[in-house]
Backbone as a printed PyTorch tensor [residue, N CA C, xyz], in Angstrom:
tensor([[[  35.9500,  -99.0280,  -93.3060],
         [  37.2590,  -98.4980,  -93.6560],
         [  38.3500,  -99.4690,  -93.2140]],

        [[  39.3560,  -99.6250,  -94.0220],
         [  40.4390, -100.5370,  -93.7040],
         [  41.4360,  -99.8870,  -92.7620]],

        [[  41.9900, -100.6840,  -91.8480],
         [  43.0250, -100.1910,  -90.9610],
         [  44.3920, -100.7010,  -91.4000]],

        [[  44.4770, -101.3230,  -92.5820],
         [  45.7280, -101.9540,  -92.9730],
         [  46.8650, -100.9490,  -93.1180]],

        [[  46.5650,  -99.7340,  -93.5060],
         [  47.5980,  -98.7290,  -93.6890],
         [  47.4830,  -97.6280,  -92.6350]],

        [[  46.9270,  -97.9830,  -91.5070],
         [  46.7740,  -97.0500,  -90.3860],
         [  47.7040,  -97.5020,  -89.2660]],

        [[  48.5850,  -96.6070,  -88.8150],
         [  49.4850,  -96.9110,  -87.7080],
         [  48.9040,  -96.3250,  -86.4340]],

        [[  48.7020,  -97.1690,  -85.4360],
         [  48.0940,  -96.7700,  -84.1750],
         [  49.1440,  -96.7550,  -83.0700]],

        [[  49.3610,  -95.5890,  -82.4770],
         [  50.3930,  -95.4390,  -81.4440],
         [  49.7680,  -94.8580,  -80.1850]],

        [[  50.0650,  -95.4680,  -79.0370],
         [  49.6560,  -94.9300,  -77.7390],
         [  50.8950,  -94.4140,  -77.0300]],

        [[  50.8280,  -93.1710,  -76.5710],
         [  51.8980,  -92.5780,  -75.7710],
         [  51.3820,  -92.4600,  -74.3420]],

        [[  52.1460,  -92.9620,  -73.3750],
         [  51.6420,  -93.0350,  -72.0010],
         [  52.7110,  -92.6380,  -71.0000]],

        [[  52.2700,  -91.9320,  -69.9630],
         [  53.1740,  -91.5530,  -68.8930],
         [  52.3680,  -91.0640,  -67.7180]],

        [[  53.0040,  -90.2450,  -66.8850],
         [  52.3030,  -89.5940,  -65.7960],
         [  52.4420,  -88.0890,  -65.9700]],

        [[  51.6310,  -87.3580,  -65.2230],
         [  51.6380,  -85.9120,  -65.3500],
         [  53.0310,  -85.3230,  -65.1960]],

        [[  53.3900,  -84.4220,  -66.0870],
         [  54.6760,  -83.7530,  -66.0300],
         [  55.7670,  -84.3790,  -66.8590]],

        [[  55.5000,  -85.5270,  -67.4920],
         [  56.5320,  -86.1870,  -68.2900],
         [  56.5330,  -85.7690,  -69.7590]],

        [[  55.5660,  -84.9970,  -70.1740],
         [  55.5790,  -84.5150,  -71.5460],
         [  54.8920,  -85.4200,  -72.5500]],

        [[  53.9580,  -86.2440,  -72.0920],
         [  53.2530,  -87.1320,  -73.0190],
         [  52.4230,  -86.3470,  -74.0300]],

        [[  51.8080,  -85.2600,  -73.5780],
         [  50.9640,  -84.4810,  -74.4870],
         [  51.8220,  -83.7930,  -75.5450]],

        [[  52.9600,  -83.2300,  -75.1370],
         [  53.8480,  -82.6110,  -76.1240],
         [  54.3440,  -83.6500,  -77.1170]],

        [[  54.6950,  -84.8280,  -76.6290],
         [  55.1730,  -85.8810,  -77.5270],
         [  54.1070,  -86.2460,  -78.5550]],

        [[  52.8590,  -86.3240,  -78.1260],
         [  51.7940,  -86.6600,  -79.0810],
         [  51.6070,  -85.5380,  -80.0970]],

        [[  51.7540,  -84.2950,  -79.6530],
         [  51.6440,  -83.1640,  -80.5870],
         [  52.7930,  -83.1720,  -81.5850]],

        [[  53.9820,  -83.5150,  -81.1270],
         [  55.1210,  -83.6150,  -82.0480],
         [  54.8930,  -84.7110,  -83.0780]],

        [[  54.3970,  -85.8640,  -82.6240],
         [  54.1440,  -86.9630,  -83.5490],
         [  53.0750,  -86.5880,  -84.5640]],

        [[  52.0000,  -85.9640,  -84.0930],
         [  50.9340,  -85.5570,  -85.0070],
         [  51.4270,  -84.5110,  -86.0000]],

        [[  52.1900,  -83.5330,  -85.5110],
         [  52.7180,  -82.4940,  -86.4070],
         [  53.6810,  -83.0870,  -87.4260]],

        [[  54.5130,  -84.0330,  -86.9740],
         [  55.4450,  -84.6930,  -87.8900],
         [  54.6950,  -85.3950,  -89.0210]],

        [[  53.6020,  -86.0590,  -88.6770],
         [  52.8010,  -86.7530,  -89.6940],
         [  52.1230,  -85.7550,  -90.6270]],

        [[  51.5420,  -84.7050,  -90.0530],
         [  50.8660,  -83.7120,  -90.8850],
         [  51.8370,  -82.9990,  -91.8160]],

        [[  53.0780,  -82.8190,  -91.3590],
         [  54.0860,  -82.1720,  -92.1860],
         [  54.3730,  -82.9290,  -93.4740]],

        [[  54.1080,  -84.2300,  -93.4610],
         [  54.2790,  -85.0520,  -94.6650],
         [  52.9810,  -85.2160,  -95.4330]],

        [[  51.9280,  -84.5590,  -94.9770],
         [  50.6480,  -84.6820,  -95.6500],
         [  49.8980,  -85.9530,  -95.3070]],

        [[  50.2690,  -86.5840,  -94.1830],
         [  49.5940,  -87.8110,  -93.7690],
         [  48.3170,  -87.4650,  -93.0080]],

        [[  47.3980,  -88.4100,  -92.9690],
         [  46.1510,  -88.2470,  -92.2280],
         [  46.4010,  -88.5770,  -90.7590]],

        [[  45.9360,  -87.7140,  -89.8470],
         [  46.2030,  -87.9070,  -88.4200],
         [  44.9280,  -87.7060,  -87.6170]],

        [[  44.7200,  -88.5800,  -86.6310],
         [  43.6610,  -88.4020,  -85.6410],
         [  44.2990,  -88.5930,  -84.2720]],

        [[  43.9240,  -87.7340,  -83.3190],
         [  44.4940,  -87.8550,  -81.9780],
         [  43.4170,  -87.6810,  -80.9060]],

        [[  43.6710,  -88.2600,  -79.7590],
         [  42.8390,  -88.0570,  -78.5690],
         [  43.7620,  -88.1890,  -77.3730]],

        [[  43.4850,  -87.4230,  -76.3140],
         [  44.3670,  -87.4850,  -75.1510],
         [  43.5940,  -87.2410,  -73.8640]],

        [[  44.1780,  -87.7100,  -72.7680],
         [  43.6290,  -87.4010,  -71.4440],
         [  44.6140,  -86.4680,  -70.7610]],

        [[  44.1210,  -85.3760,  -70.2400],
         [  45.0240,  -84.4420,  -69.5730],
         [  44.5180,  -84.0520,  -68.1860]],

        [[  43.3370,  -84.5010,  -67.8040],
         [  42.7500,  -84.0690,  -66.5420],
         [  43.5680,  -84.4260,  -65.3200]],

        [[  44.2450,  -85.5830,  -65.3420],
         [  45.0130,  -86.0130,  -64.1680],
         [  46.4640,  -85.5410,  -64.2050]],

        [[  46.8340,  -84.8500,  -65.2670],
         [  48.2390,  -84.4720,  -65.4280],
         [  48.7480,  -83.6540,  -64.2530]],

        [[  47.9360,  -82.7300,  -63.7520],
         [  48.3970,  -81.8580,  -62.6810],
         [  48.5010,  -82.5900,  -61.3470]],

        [[  47.9660,  -83.7750,  -61.2510],
         [  47.9930,  -84.5270,  -59.9980],
         [  48.9680,  -85.7020,  -60.0540]],

        [[  49.7780,  -85.7640,  -61.0950],
         [  50.7310,  -86.8560,  -61.2130],
         [  50.0790,  -88.1630,  -61.6240]],

        [[  48.8610,  -88.0850,  -62.1410],
         [  48.1470,  -89.2810,  -62.5530],
         [  48.5340,  -89.7360,  -63.9540]],

        [[  47.9240,  -90.8220,  -64.3880],
         [  48.1960,  -91.3720,  -65.7090],
         [  47.7530,  -90.4020,  -66.7950]],

        [[  48.5830,  -90.2780,  -67.8030],
         [  48.2770,  -89.4520,  -68.9660],
         [  48.5800,  -90.2920,  -70.1940]],

        [[  47.6340,  -90.3370,  -71.1270],
         [  47.9230,  -91.0780,  -72.3530],
         [  47.2850,  -90.3850,  -73.5420]],

        [[  47.8860,  -90.6070,  -74.6980],
         [  47.3860,  -90.0570,  -75.9530],
         [  47.3050,  -91.1760,  -76.9780]],

        [[  46.2670,  -91.1240,  -77.7970],
         [  46.1360,  -92.0280,  -78.9300],
         [  46.4280,  -91.2400,  -80.1900]],

        [[  47.3160,  -91.7440,  -81.0200],
         [  47.6470,  -91.0870,  -82.2830],
         [  47.5000,  -92.1230,  -83.4010]],

        [[  46.6870,  -91.7970,  -84.3940],
         [  46.4540,  -92.7000,  -85.5260],
         [  46.9180,  -91.9950,  -86.7960]],

        [[  47.8140,  -92.6340,  -87.5160],
         [  48.4090,  -92.0360,  -88.7090],
         [  48.0860,  -92.8990,  -89.9180]],

        [[  47.4610,  -92.2930,  -90.9230],
         [  47.1650,  -92.9840,  -92.1750],
         [  47.9650,  -92.3810,  -93.3120]],

        [[  48.3910,  -93.2140,  -94.2400],
         [  49.1790,  -92.6950,  -95.3520],
         [  48.3410,  -91.8420,  -96.2950]],

        [[  47.0330,  -92.0920,  -96.2850],
         [  46.1220,  -91.2660,  -97.0890],
         [  44.8410,  -91.0620,  -96.2950]],

        [[  44.0960,  -89.9700,  -96.5810],
         [  42.8210,  -89.7560,  -95.8840],
         [  41.9070,  -90.9620,  -96.0270]],

        [[  41.2180,  -91.2890,  -94.9470],
         [  40.2740,  -92.3970,  -94.9810],
         [  40.8690,  -93.7450,  -94.6420]],

        [[  42.1770,  -93.7960,  -94.4050],
         [  42.7980,  -95.0920,  -94.1180],
         [  42.7210,  -95.4820,  -92.6410]],

        [[  42.3910,  -94.5360,  -91.7880],
         [  42.1450,  -94.8420,  -90.3820],
         [  40.6550,  -94.6620,  -90.1120]],

        [[  40.1050,  -95.3950,  -89.1570],
         [  38.7060,  -95.1910,  -88.8040],
         [  38.4540,  -93.7600,  -88.3430]],

        [[  37.1920,  -93.3720,  -88.3540],
         [  36.8360,  -92.0040,  -87.9730],
         [  37.2030,  -91.7190,  -86.5230]],

        [[  37.0220,  -92.6860,  -85.6420],
         [  37.3010,  -92.4800,  -84.2190],
         [  38.7890,  -92.2680,  -83.9760]],

        [[  39.1420,  -91.2830,  -83.1390],
         [  40.5530,  -91.1120,  -82.7940],
         [  41.0390,  -92.1180,  -81.7530]],

        [[  40.1080,  -92.8250,  -81.1150],
         [  40.4880,  -93.7700,  -80.0660],
         [  40.8820,  -95.1180,  -80.6470]],

        [[  41.9240,  -95.6830,  -80.0970],
         [  42.4300,  -96.9870,  -80.5160],
         [  41.7780,  -98.0540,  -79.6450]],

        [[  41.1930,  -99.0540,  -80.2620],
         [  40.5350, -100.1130,  -79.5160],
         [  41.5280, -101.0820,  -78.8920]],

        [[  41.0360, -101.8670,  -77.9480],
         [  41.8880, -102.8800,  -77.3250],
         [  42.3980, -103.8500,  -78.3860]],

        [[  43.6710, -104.1830,  -78.2610],
         [  44.2870, -105.1120,  -79.1960],
         [  44.5580, -104.5330,  -80.5650]],

        [[  44.5260, -103.1960,  -80.7160],
         [  44.7090, -102.5660,  -82.0260],
         [  45.9350, -101.6750,  -82.1360]],

        [[  46.6130, -101.3960,  -81.0370],
         [  47.7720, -100.4970,  -81.0910],
         [  48.9730, -101.2160,  -81.7040]],

        [[  49.6070, -100.5570,  -82.6470],
         [  50.8350, -101.1000,  -83.2350],
         [  52.0280, -100.8810,  -82.3120]],

        [[  51.9540,  -99.8170,  -81.5110],
         [  53.0720,  -99.5070,  -80.6160],
         [  52.5740,  -98.7480,  -79.4070]],

        [[  53.2660,  -98.9790,  -78.2910],
         [  53.0890,  -98.1900,  -77.0790],
         [  54.4250,  -97.5240,  -76.7950]],

        [[  54.4140,  -96.2160,  -76.6630],
         [  55.6040,  -95.4660,  -76.2780],
         [  55.3420,  -94.9560,  -74.8660]],

        [[  56.0590,  -95.5070,  -73.8950],
         [  55.7700,  -95.2210,  -72.4850],
         [  56.9400,  -94.5080,  -71.8340]],

        [[  56.6310,  -93.4400,  -71.1220],
         [  57.6550,  -92.6710,  -70.4390],
         [  57.9080,  -93.2110,  -69.0420]],

        [[  57.1850,  -94.2560,  -68.6810],
         [  57.2720,  -94.8400,  -67.3440],
         [  56.8430,  -96.3030,  -67.4510]],

        [[  57.6060,  -97.2550,  -66.8860],
         [  57.3390,  -98.6820,  -67.1120],
         [  55.9610,  -99.1690,  -66.6820]],

        [[  55.4780,  -98.7270,  -65.5290],
         [  54.1680,  -99.1960,  -65.0800],
         [  53.0630,  -98.7160,  -66.0140]],

        [[  53.2560,  -97.5480,  -66.6200],
         [  52.2680,  -97.0560,  -67.5720],
         [  52.2970,  -97.8900,  -68.8560]],

        [[  53.4470,  -98.4230,  -69.2020],
         [  53.5210,  -99.3540,  -70.3370],
         [  52.6680, -100.5850,  -70.0540]],

        [[  52.8000, -101.1190,  -68.8420],
         [  52.0050, -102.2890,  -68.4550],
         [  50.5170, -101.9500,  -68.4710]],

        [[  50.1770, -100.7750,  -67.9760],
         [  48.7720, -100.3640,  -67.9200],
         [  48.1320, -100.3340,  -69.3170]],

        [[  48.9270, -100.0050,  -70.3280],
         [  48.3980,  -99.8830,  -71.6880],
         [  48.5020, -101.1780,  -72.5060]],

        [[  49.1330, -102.2060,  -71.9530],
         [  49.3440, -103.4500,  -72.7160],
         [  48.0770, -104.0580,  -73.3150]],

        [[  46.9130, -103.9760,  -72.6580],
         [  45.7210, -104.5610,  -73.2890],
         [  45.3810, -103.9510,  -74.6550]],

        [[  45.9030, -102.7640,  -74.9320],
         [  45.6250, -102.1280,  -76.2190],
         [  46.5700, -102.5970,  -77.3200]],

        [[  47.6600, -103.2650,  -76.9610],
         [  48.6700, -103.6570,  -77.9420],
         [  48.1930, -104.8360,  -78.7660]],

        [[  48.3720, -104.7490,  -80.0690],
         [  47.9980, -105.8670,  -80.9410],
         [  49.0580, -106.9630,  -80.8480]],

        [[  48.7070, -108.1910,  -81.1970],
         [  49.7210, -109.2460,  -81.2710],
         [  50.8100, -108.8360,  -82.2620]],

        [[  52.0510, -108.9310,  -81.8420],
         [  53.1520, -108.5190,  -82.7090],
         [  53.5000, -107.0500,  -82.6040]],

        [[  52.7510, -106.2890,  -81.7860],
         [  53.0620, -104.8790,  -81.6080],
         [  54.2950, -104.6930,  -80.7430]],

        [[  54.8140, -103.4660,  -80.7100],
         [  56.0360, -103.2200,  -79.9550],
         [  55.8260, -102.1940,  -78.8580]],

        [[  56.7310, -102.2490,  -77.8670],
         [  56.7080, -101.3130,  -76.7510],
         [  58.0760, -100.6550,  -76.6520]],

        [[  58.0730,  -99.3310,  -76.6010],
         [  59.2860,  -98.5580,  -76.3410],
         [  59.0560,  -97.8590,  -75.0110]],

        [[  59.9010,  -98.1280,  -74.0230],
         [  59.6680,  -97.5690,  -72.6960],
         [  60.9480,  -97.0840,  -72.0400]],

        [[  60.7970,  -96.1020,  -71.1790],
         [  61.8580,  -95.6960,  -70.2690],
         [  61.9730,  -96.7510,  -69.1720]],

        [[  63.1620,  -96.8480,  -68.5930],
         [  63.3400,  -97.7770,  -67.4630],
         [  63.2570,  -97.0680,  -66.1180]],

        [[  62.8780,  -95.7770,  -66.1300],
         [  62.8550,  -94.9980,  -64.8910],
         [  61.4620,  -94.9760,  -64.2880]],

        [[  61.3020,  -95.5030,  -63.0880],
         [  59.9770,  -95.5150,  -62.4610],
         [  59.5940,  -94.1500,  -61.9060]],

        [[  58.3020,  -93.8840,  -61.9070],
         [  57.7410,  -92.7660,  -61.1570],
         [  56.8560,  -93.4150,  -60.1000]],

        [[  57.3740,  -93.4970,  -58.8800],
         [  56.6840,  -94.2360,  -57.8250],
         [  55.4520,  -93.4510,  -57.3840]],

        [[  54.2760,  -94.0670,  -57.4420],
         [  53.0660,  -93.3480,  -57.0430],
         [  53.0320,  -93.0610,  -55.5490]],

        [[  52.2830,  -92.0410,  -55.1830],
         [  52.1680,  -91.6490,  -53.7870],
         [  51.6720,  -92.8160,  -52.9430]],

        [[  50.7540,  -93.6120,  -53.5080],
         [  50.1970,  -94.7320,  -52.7360],
         [  51.2770,  -95.7190,  -52.3120]],

        [[  52.2730,  -95.9430,  -53.1910],
         [  53.3520,  -96.8690,  -52.8510],
         [  54.2660,  -96.2800,  -51.7830]],

        [[  54.4060,  -94.9590,  -51.7950],
         [  55.2850,  -94.3070,  -50.8300],
         [  54.6300,  -94.1250,  -49.4720]],

        [[  53.3220,  -94.3570,  -49.4110],
         [  52.6140,  -94.1490,  -48.1400],
         [  51.9860,  -95.4320,  -47.6140]],

        [[  52.6090,  -96.5690,  -47.9280],
         [  52.1760,  -97.8200,  -47.3430],
         [  51.2860,  -98.6870,  -48.2130]],

        [[  51.0100,  -98.2390,  -49.4490],
         [  50.2190,  -99.0510,  -50.3690],
         [  51.0800, -100.1320,  -51.0030]],

        [[  50.5670, -100.7960,  -52.0460],
         [  51.3550, -101.8190,  -52.7270],
         [  52.6940, -101.2660,  -53.2120]],

        [[  53.7470, -102.0470,  -53.0220],
         [  55.0880, -101.6020,  -53.4090],
         [  55.2110, -101.5000,  -54.9190]],

        [[  56.0430, -100.5720,  -55.3540],
         [  56.3740, -100.4570,  -56.7820],
         [  57.5670, -101.3660,  -57.0340]],

        [[  57.3490, -102.4750,  -57.7260],
         [  58.3810, -103.4890,  -57.9420],
         [  58.8860, -103.3900,  -59.3790]],

        [[  59.8980, -102.5480,  -59.5900],
         [  60.4030, -102.3210,  -60.9510],
         [  60.9040, -103.6010,  -61.6170]],

        [[  61.7100, -104.4460,  -60.9510],
         [  62.1500, -105.6810,  -61.6160],
         [  60.9800, -106.5500,  -62.0800]],

        [[  59.9280, -106.6350,  -61.2580],
         [  58.7630, -107.4400,  -61.6420],
         [  58.0500, -106.8210,  -62.8440]],

        [[  57.9720, -105.5000,  -62.8620],
         [  57.3180, -104.8100,  -63.9860],
         [  58.0850, -105.0420,  -65.2740]],

        [[  59.4120, -104.8970,  -65.2200],
         [  60.2160, -105.0990,  -66.4310],
         [  60.1660, -106.5580,  -66.8880]],

        [[  60.1650, -107.4830,  -65.9370],
         [  60.0550, -108.9040,  -66.2980],
         [  58.7300, -109.1950,  -66.9860]],

        [[  57.6680, -108.5850,  -66.4800],
         [  56.3460, -108.7750,  -67.0800],
         [  56.3140, -108.2260,  -68.5080]],

        [[  56.9170, -107.0640,  -68.7120],
         [  56.9700, -106.4980,  -70.0640],
         [  57.7500, -107.4110,  -71.0040]],

        [[  58.8920, -107.9040,  -70.5390],
         [  59.6940, -108.7980,  -71.3940],
         [  58.9270, -110.0720,  -71.7200]],

        [[  58.2300, -110.6320,  -70.7350],
         [  57.4610, -111.8570,  -70.9690],
         [  56.3000, -111.6070,  -71.9190]],

        [[  55.7330, -110.4030,  -71.8700],
         [  54.5620, -110.0910,  -72.6840],
         [  54.9100, -109.6930,  -74.1010]],

        [[  56.0500, -109.0210,  -74.2660],
         [  56.3780, -108.4260,  -75.5640],
         [  57.5800, -109.0920,  -76.2220]],

        [[  58.4440, -109.7070,  -75.4350],
         [  59.5930, -110.4060,  -76.0030],
         [  60.5690, -109.4570,  -76.6710]],

        [[  61.0210, -109.8470,  -77.8700],
         [  62.0370, -109.0440,  -78.5510],
         [  61.4640, -107.7910,  -79.2100]],

        [[  60.1930, -107.5320,  -78.9670],
         [  59.5850, -106.2890,  -79.4770],
         [  59.5330, -105.2250,  -78.3830]],

        [[  60.2900, -105.4570,  -77.2950],
         [  60.4150, -104.4760,  -76.2230],
         [  61.7370, -103.7330,  -76.3890]],

        [[  61.6680, -102.4110,  -76.4010],
         [  62.8510, -101.5680,  -76.5070],
         [  62.8910, -100.6640,  -75.2720]],

        [[  63.9780, -100.7490,  -74.5130],
         [  64.0730, -100.0350,  -73.2430],
         [  65.1250,  -98.9350,  -73.3480]],

        [[  64.7290,  -97.7160,  -72.9900],
         [  65.6250,  -96.5650,  -73.0090],
         [  66.2040,  -96.3590,  -71.6080]],

        [[  67.5090,  -96.2250,  -71.5380],
         [  68.2010,  -95.9780,  -70.2720],
         [  68.0180,  -94.5010,  -69.9070]],

        [[  67.0590,  -94.2370,  -69.0440],
         [  66.7080,  -92.8580,  -68.7130],
         [  67.8380,  -92.1330,  -67.9830]],

        [[  68.5440,  -92.8290,  -67.1050],
         [  69.6310,  -92.1870,  -66.3600],
         [  70.7560,  -91.7660,  -67.2960]],

        [[  71.0860,  -92.6190,  -68.2530],
         [  72.1340,  -92.2740,  -69.2250],
         [  71.7090,  -91.0850,  -70.0830]],

        [[  70.4310,  -91.0610,  -70.4660],
         [  69.9300,  -89.9400,  -71.2640],
         [  70.0010,  -88.6430,  -70.4700]],

        [[  69.6110,  -88.7080,  -69.1940],
         [  69.6480,  -87.5090,  -68.3470],
         [  71.0790,  -87.0080,  -68.1770]],

        [[  72.0130,  -87.9330,  -67.9950],
         [  73.4230,  -87.5440,  -67.8630],
         [  73.9310,  -86.8820,  -69.1290]],

        [[  73.5800,  -87.4510,  -70.2640],
         [  74.0420,  -86.9130,  -71.5510],
         [  73.4550,  -85.5340,  -71.8360]],

        [[  72.1790,  -85.3580,  -71.5070],
         [  71.4890,  -84.1150,  -71.8490],
         [  71.5380,  -83.0750,  -70.7360]],

        [[  71.8450,  -83.5180,  -69.5120],
         [  71.8750,  -82.6010,  -68.3880],
         [  70.5110,  -82.3020,  -67.7980]],

        [[  69.4900,  -83.0240,  -68.2250],
         [  68.1390,  -82.8290,  -67.7220],
         [  67.2990,  -84.0590,  -68.0370]],

        [[  66.2760,  -84.2840,  -67.2130],
         [  65.3220,  -85.3600,  -67.4810],
         [  64.1220,  -84.8480,  -68.2650]],

        [[  64.0520,  -83.5390,  -68.4840],
         [  62.8700,  -82.9290,  -69.0980],
         [  62.6810,  -83.3170,  -70.5550]],

        [[  63.7370,  -83.7660,  -71.2200],
         [  63.6350,  -84.0860,  -72.6420],
         [  63.5000,  -85.5860,  -72.8960]],

        [[  63.2270,  -86.3640,  -71.8450],
         [  63.1100,  -87.8090,  -72.0270],
         [  61.9830,  -88.1690,  -72.9910]],

        [[  60.9280,  -87.3630,  -73.0130],
         [  59.8320,  -87.6430,  -73.9370],
         [  60.3090,  -87.6230,  -75.3860]],

        [[  61.1910,  -86.6990,  -75.7130],
         [  61.6970,  -86.5970,  -77.0820],
         [  62.7180,  -87.6980,  -77.3580]],

        [[  63.5040,  -88.0720,  -76.3440],
         [  64.4140,  -89.2200,  -76.4860],
         [  63.6130,  -90.4580,  -76.8770]],

        [[  62.4930,  -90.6730,  -76.2050],
         [  61.6660,  -91.8490,  -76.4830],
         [  61.0610,  -91.7970,  -77.8840]],

        [[  60.6860,  -90.6140,  -78.3500],
         [  60.1960,  -90.5020,  -79.7340],
         [  61.2960,  -90.8900,  -80.7190]],

        [[  62.5160,  -90.4450,  -80.4660],
         [  63.6280,  -90.8250,  -81.3410],
         [  63.8620,  -92.3220,  -81.3450]],

        [[  63.8190,  -92.9300,  -80.1520],
         [  63.9990,  -94.3840,  -80.0560],
         [  62.8720,  -95.1170,  -80.7700]],

        [[  61.6480,  -94.5980,  -80.6310],
         [  60.5030,  -95.2320,  -81.2930],
         [  60.6220,  -95.1420,  -82.8120]],

        [[  61.0860,  -93.9940,  -83.3000],
         [  61.2770,  -93.8530,  -84.7520],
         [  62.3370,  -94.8320,  -85.2380]],

        [[  63.4230,  -94.9540,  -84.4920],
         [  64.5020,  -95.8720,  -84.8720],
         [  64.0120,  -97.3240,  -84.8830]],

        [[  63.1360,  -97.6500,  -83.9400],
         [  62.6190,  -99.0180,  -83.8440],
         [  61.5540,  -99.3250,  -84.8970]],

        [[  61.0950,  -98.2970,  -85.6150],
         [  60.0480,  -98.5050,  -86.6090],
         [  58.6530,  -98.4920,  -86.0230]],

        [[  58.5180,  -97.9300,  -84.8100],
         [  57.2340,  -97.9580,  -84.1140],
         [  56.2640,  -96.8820,  -84.5790]],

        [[  56.7450,  -95.9150,  -85.3520],
         [  55.9050,  -94.7750,  -85.7190],
         [  55.3930,  -94.8540,  -87.1480]],

        [[  55.4320,  -96.0260,  -87.7320],
         [  54.8970,  -96.2100,  -89.0790],
         [  55.6420,  -95.3550,  -90.0890]],

        [[  54.9000,  -94.5730,  -90.8870],
         [  55.5460,  -93.8000,  -91.9470],
         [  56.2750,  -92.5540,  -91.4540]],

        [[  56.1510,  -92.2110,  -90.1760],
         [  56.7880,  -91.0030,  -89.6530],
         [  58.2810,  -91.2670,  -89.4500]],

        [[  59.1100,  -90.3970,  -90.0050],
         [  60.5580,  -90.5710,  -89.9500],
         [  61.2000,  -89.6190,  -88.9420]],

        [[  62.4730,  -89.8450,  -88.6910],
         [  63.2220,  -88.9480,  -87.8100],
         [  63.2400,  -87.5330,  -88.3940]],

        [[  63.4280,  -87.4130,  -89.7010],
         [  63.4300,  -86.0870,  -90.3270],
         [  62.0970,  -85.3780,  -90.1170]],

        [[  61.0010,  -86.1270,  -90.1580],
         [  59.6800,  -85.5360,  -89.9050],
         [  59.6070,  -85.0000,  -88.4730]],

        [[  60.1800,  -85.7530,  -87.5310],
         [  60.1720,  -85.3230,  -86.1330],
         [  61.0540,  -84.0890,  -85.9330]],

        [[  62.1890,  -84.0460,  -86.6170],
         [  63.0550,  -82.8670,  -86.5480],
         [  62.2840,  -81.6300,  -86.9900]],

        [[  61.5700,  -81.7510,  -88.1000],
         [  60.7880,  -80.6170,  -88.6000],
         [  59.7110,  -80.2140,  -87.5980]],

        [[  59.1010,  -81.1950,  -86.9450],
         [  58.0620,  -80.8980,  -85.9600],
         [  58.6400,  -80.1750,  -84.7500]],

        [[  59.7950,  -80.6120,  -84.2790],
         [  60.4500,  -79.9380,  -83.1540],
         [  60.7160,  -78.4800,  -83.5150]],

        [[  61.2490,  -78.2490,  -84.6920],
         [  61.5480,  -76.8770,  -85.1140],
         [  60.2790,  -76.0350,  -85.2360]],

        [[  59.1660,  -76.6860,  -85.5580],
         [  57.9230,  -75.9430,  -85.8000],
         [  57.1750,  -75.5880,  -84.5200]],

        [[  57.1720,  -76.4660,  -83.5220],
         [  56.2670,  -76.2120,  -82.3950],
         [  56.9280,  -76.0980,  -81.0300]],

        [[  58.1900,  -76.4590,  -80.9010],
         [  58.8580,  -76.3320,  -79.6020],
         [  59.3080,  -74.8820,  -79.4110]],

        [[  59.2130,  -74.3960,  -78.1910],
         [  59.6660,  -73.0300,  -77.8990],
         [  61.1340,  -72.8890,  -78.3000]],

        [[  61.4890,  -71.7580,  -78.9090],
         [  62.8510,  -71.5980,  -79.4520],
         [  63.9660,  -71.9350,  -78.4760]],

        [[  63.8030,  -71.6100,  -77.1910],
         [  64.9020,  -71.8580,  -76.2550],
         [  65.1130,  -73.3420,  -75.9660]],

        [[  64.1460,  -74.1780,  -76.3340],
         [  64.2840,  -75.6190,  -76.0970],
         [  64.5630,  -76.4290,  -77.3650]],

        [[  64.6140,  -75.7620,  -78.5180],
         [  64.7690,  -76.4980,  -79.7800],
         [  66.0820,  -77.2800,  -79.8130]],

        [[  67.1940,  -76.6350,  -79.4740],
         [  68.4810,  -77.3320,  -79.5370],
         [  68.5120,  -78.5340,  -78.6030]],

        [[  67.9780,  -78.3760,  -77.3940],
         [  67.9250,  -79.4900,  -76.4410],
         [  67.1030,  -80.6370,  -77.0040]],

        [[  65.9380,  -80.3310,  -77.5490],
         [  65.0720,  -81.3990,  -78.0480],
         [  65.6420,  -82.0660,  -79.2880]],

        [[  66.3620,  -81.3250,  -80.1030],
         [  67.0140,  -81.9560,  -81.2520],
         [  68.1300,  -82.8900,  -80.7960]],

        [[  68.8690,  -82.4930,  -79.7660],
         [  69.8600,  -83.3960,  -79.1880],
         [  69.2040,  -84.6310,  -78.6050]],

        [[  68.0920,  -84.4280,  -77.9140],
         [  67.3610,  -85.5470,  -77.3190],
         [  66.8630,  -86.5100,  -78.3890]],

        [[  66.3440,  -85.9600,  -79.4600],
         [  65.8620,  -86.7950,  -80.5590],
         [  67.0070,  -87.6300,  -81.1360]],

        [[  68.1310,  -86.9780,  -81.3730],
         [  69.2870,  -87.7070,  -81.9040],
         [  69.7900,  -88.7670,  -80.9520]],

        [[  69.7530,  -88.4760,  -79.6570],
         [  70.1950,  -89.4610,  -78.6590],
         [  69.2870,  -90.6710,  -78.6800]],

        [[  67.9870,  -90.4380,  -78.7890],
         [  67.0460,  -91.5500,  -78.8520],
         [  67.2650,  -92.4290,  -80.0770]],

        [[  67.5500,  -91.7920,  -81.1780],
         [  67.8160,  -92.5360,  -82.4200],
         [  69.0860,  -93.3580,  -82.2850]]])
């Protein structure tokens, strides 16, 4: 099967950042247009603040993505990361010429706070810039939180930024709007629509 018309996206963060919801929104947005979607995710470490990532593969027609929902190393068209170190962790999966959309807000691991290796945000961002170049898009998480009044919608801000950057293949902002309306709890719909627009 050809992967030429298959868009491979990895969403990565730590537990509590909404990576799983973001992947569900992306998958629903694609399905709403009748696109072929395959997904896989890790959720076991979410409750412990560990790494959480989802693979989402979108084909314009059935059969355009491989049967496996997992994206191989060097095959991801985009990484959407809710935390910079998680973007670095997923870089081996990025294809040459792929793009990274990431938050600039670190989530410092417990090990760093208890005497382990330091979390060096400037070094992490420098490494991302050196690795990805002008295909790196950084979202100002503090500005988003100030605008929205909460950090809880940063996952949706990043989806909006990724759509604007062209990282989501055939999935459009309008598709994401429809997905938010379809699966987000009613009391959070207005917030997430604002977050999506802010990201765009």
